[in-house]
Amino acid sequence: LNSPTPVQPSTLDSLVAQVHAACRDWGFFHVINHGVSPELYHTIKSEAANFFSLPLQEKTKVRRDLDN
Protein backbone atom coordinates (compact mmCIF):
# COMPACT_ATOMS: atom_id res chain seq x y z
CA LEU A 1 0.00 0.00 0.00
CA ASN A 2 3.02 2.26 -0.32
CA SER A 3 2.68 4.39 -3.43
CA PRO A 4 4.01 7.90 -4.12
CA THR A 5 1.32 8.43 -6.76
CA PRO A 6 -2.45 8.69 -6.35
CA VAL A 7 -4.39 5.45 -6.53
CA GLN A 8 -5.89 4.89 -9.97
CA PRO A 9 -9.50 3.70 -10.27
CA SER A 10 -8.29 0.41 -11.75
CA THR A 11 -6.36 -0.37 -8.54
CA LEU A 12 -8.90 1.06 -6.11
CA ASP A 13 -10.73 -2.26 -5.69
CA SER A 14 -7.43 -3.96 -4.84
CA LEU A 15 -6.55 -1.23 -2.34
CA VAL A 16 -9.95 -1.47 -0.67
CA ALA A 17 -9.58 -5.26 -0.45
CA GLN A 18 -6.13 -4.91 1.17
CA VAL A 19 -7.38 -2.40 3.76
CA HIS A 20 -10.41 -4.59 4.47
CA ALA A 21 -8.21 -7.66 4.94
CA ALA A 22 -5.86 -5.76 7.27
CA CYS A 23 -8.79 -4.59 9.40
CA ARG A 24 -10.44 -8.01 9.38
CA ASP A 25 -7.30 -10.05 10.06
CA TRP A 26 -5.26 -7.68 12.23
CA GLY A 27 -7.72 -5.07 13.46
CA PHE A 28 -5.76 -2.13 12.07
CA PHE A 29 -3.52 -0.88 9.30
CA HIS A 30 -0.59 1.54 9.34
CA VAL A 31 -0.32 4.31 6.76
CA ILE A 32 3.21 5.47 5.87
CA ASN A 33 4.53 8.38 3.80
CA HIS A 34 1.48 10.41 4.84
CA GLY A 35 3.32 13.68 5.51
CA VAL A 36 2.44 13.88 9.22
CA SER A 37 5.49 15.01 11.18
CA PRO A 38 7.14 12.46 13.48
CA GLU A 39 6.50 14.77 16.44
CA LEU A 40 2.76 14.98 15.76
CA TYR A 41 2.61 11.24 15.07
CA HIS A 42 4.20 10.45 18.45
CA THR A 43 1.93 12.93 20.24
CA ILE A 44 -1.16 11.33 18.71
CA LYS A 45 0.11 7.84 19.52
CA SER A 46 0.80 8.86 23.13
CA GLU A 47 -2.62 10.47 23.55
CA ALA A 48 -4.31 7.39 22.09
CA ALA A 49 -2.42 5.17 24.54
CA ASN A 50 -3.48 7.45 27.40
CA PHE A 51 -7.12 7.30 26.33
CA PHE A 52 -7.22 3.53 25.87
CA SER A 53 -5.58 2.99 29.27
CA LEU A 54 -8.53 4.72 30.97
CA PRO A 55 -11.18 2.63 32.72
CA LEU A 56 -14.13 1.68 30.53
CA GLN A 57 -16.42 3.96 32.52
CA GLU A 58 -14.27 6.96 31.57
CA LYS A 59 -13.93 5.96 27.92
CA THR A 60 -17.68 5.58 27.49
CA LYS A 61 -18.13 9.22 28.53
CA VAL A 62 -16.66 10.16 25.15
CA ARG A 63 -19.60 10.04 22.80
CA ARG A 64 -19.50 10.00 19.03
CA ASP A 65 -22.19 10.72 16.54
CA LEU A 66 -22.37 11.02 12.77
CA ASP A 67 -20.94 14.55 12.90
CA ASN A 68 -17.65 13.77 14.69
PDB file of C-alpha atoms in Angstrom, residues 3-66:
ATOM      1  CA  SER A   3       2.676   4.393  -3.428  1.00  0.00           C
ATOM      2  CA  PRO A   4       4.009   7.901  -4.124  1.00  0.00           C
ATOM      3  CA  THR A   5       1.319   8.427  -6.762  1.00  0.00           C
ATOM      4  CA  PRO A   6      -2.453   8.691  -6.346  1.00  0.00           C
ATOM      5  CA  VAL A   7      -4.394   5.448  -6.532  1.00  0.00           C
ATOM      6  CA  GLN A   8      -5.893   4.893  -9.972  1.00  0.00           C
ATOM      7  CA  PRO A   9      -9.499   3.701 -10.266  1.00  0.00           C
ATOM      8  CA  SER A  10      -8.288   0.412 -11.745  1.00  0.00           C
ATOM      9  CA  THR A  11      -6.363  -0.373  -8.543  1.00  0.00           C
ATOM     10  CA  LEU A  12      -8.903   1.062  -6.109  1.00  0.00           C
ATOM     11  CA  ASP A  13     -10.725  -2.262  -5.686  1.00  0.00           C
ATOM     12  CA  SER A  14      -7.432  -3.959  -4.842  1.00  0.00           C
ATOM     13  CA  LEU A  15      -6.547  -1.232  -2.339  1.00  0.00           C
ATOM     14  CA  VAL A  16      -9.952  -1.471  -0.675  1.00  0.00           C
ATOM     15  CA  ALA A  17      -9.576  -5.260  -0.450  1.00  0.00           C
ATOM     16  CA  GLN A  18      -6.134  -4.910   1.170  1.00  0.00           C
ATOM     17  CA  VAL A  19      -7.384  -2.400   3.758  1.00  0.00           C
ATOM     18  CA  HIS A  20     -10.409  -4.591   4.466  1.00  0.00           C
ATOM     19  CA  ALA A  21      -8.206  -7.658   4.935  1.00  0.00           C
ATOM     20  CA  ALA A  22      -5.863  -5.762   7.270  1.00  0.00           C
ATOM     21  CA  CYS A  23      -8.790  -4.593   9.398  1.00  0.00           C
ATOM     22  CA  ARG A  24     -10.443  -8.008   9.383  1.00  0.00           C
ATOM     23  CA  ASP A  25      -7.305 -10.052  10.059  1.00  0.00           C
ATOM     24  CA  TRP A  26      -5.256  -7.679  12.230  1.00  0.00           C
ATOM     25  CA  GLY A  27      -7.720  -5.069  13.461  1.00  0.00           C
ATOM     26  CA  PHE A  28      -5.762  -2.126  12.075  1.00  0.00           C
ATOM     27  CA  PHE A  29      -3.520  -0.879   9.297  1.00  0.00           C
ATOM     28  CA  HIS A  30      -0.592   1.543   9.335  1.00  0.00           C
ATOM     29  CA  VAL A  31      -0.316   4.309   6.759  1.00  0.00           C
ATOM     30  CA  ILE A  32       3.205   5.471   5.871  1.00  0.00           C
ATOM     31  CA  ASN A  33       4.532   8.380   3.801  1.00  0.00           C
ATOM     32  CA  HIS A  34       1.476  10.415   4.841  1.00  0.00           C
ATOM     33  CA  GLY A  35       3.324  13.675   5.508  1.00  0.00           C
ATOM     34  CA  VAL A  36       2.439  13.881   9.216  1.00  0.00           C
ATOM     35  CA  SER A  37       5.490  15.014  11.177  1.00  0.00           C
ATOM     36  CA  PRO A  38       7.137  12.456  13.480  1.00  0.00           C
ATOM     37  CA  GLU A  39       6.499  14.773  16.442  1.00  0.00           C
ATOM     38  CA  LEU A  40       2.760  14.976  15.765  1.00  0.00           C
ATOM     39  CA  TYR A  41       2.607  11.237  15.068  1.00  0.00           C
ATOM     40  CA  HIS A  42       4.202  10.446  18.453  1.00  0.00           C
ATOM     41  CA  THR A  43       1.931  12.932  20.241  1.00  0.00           C
ATOM     42  CA  ILE A  44      -1.159  11.332  18.712  1.00  0.00           C
ATOM     43  CA  LYS A  45       0.110   7.841  19.524  1.00  0.00           C
ATOM     44  CA  SER A  46       0.804   8.858  23.131  1.00  0.00           C
ATOM     45  CA  GLU A  47      -2.617  10.469  23.554  1.00  0.00           C
ATOM     46  CA  ALA A  48      -4.313   7.390  22.090  1.00  0.00           C
ATOM     47  CA  ALA A  49      -2.423   5.166  24.539  1.00  0.00           C
ATOM     48  CA  ASN A  50      -3.482   7.452  27.402  1.00  0.00           C
ATOM     49  CA  PHE A  51      -7.118   7.300  26.325  1.00  0.00           C
ATOM     50  CA  PHE A  52      -7.221   3.532  25.875  1.00  0.00           C
ATOM     51  CA  SER A  53      -5.581   2.986  29.268  1.00  0.00           C
ATOM     52  CA  LEU A  54      -8.531   4.717  30.967  1.00  0.00           C
ATOM     53  CA  PRO A  55     -11.183   2.629  32.721  1.00  0.00           C
ATOM     54  CA  LEU A  56     -14.133   1.679  30.526  1.00  0.00           C
ATOM     55  CA  GLN A  57     -16.425   3.962  32.522  1.00  0.00           C
ATOM     56  CA  GLU A  58     -14.268   6.964  31.571  1.00  0.00           C
ATOM     57  CA  LYS A  59     -13.929   5.956  27.920  1.00  0.00           C
ATOM     58  CA  THR A  60     -17.679   5.578  27.495  1.00  0.00           C
ATOM     59  CA  LYS A  61     -18.127   9.224  28.527  1.00  0.00           C
ATOM     60  CA  VAL A  62     -16.656  10.161  25.154  1.00  0.00           C
ATOM     61  CA  ARG A  63     -19.596  10.044  22.799  1.00  0.00           C
ATOM     62  CA  ARG A  64     -19.500   9.996  19.033  1.00  0.00           C
ATOM     63  CA  ASP A  65     -22.195  10.721  16.543  1.00  0.00           C
ATOM     64  CA  LEU A  66     -22.371  11.019  12.770  1.00  0.00           C
TER      65      LEU A  66
END
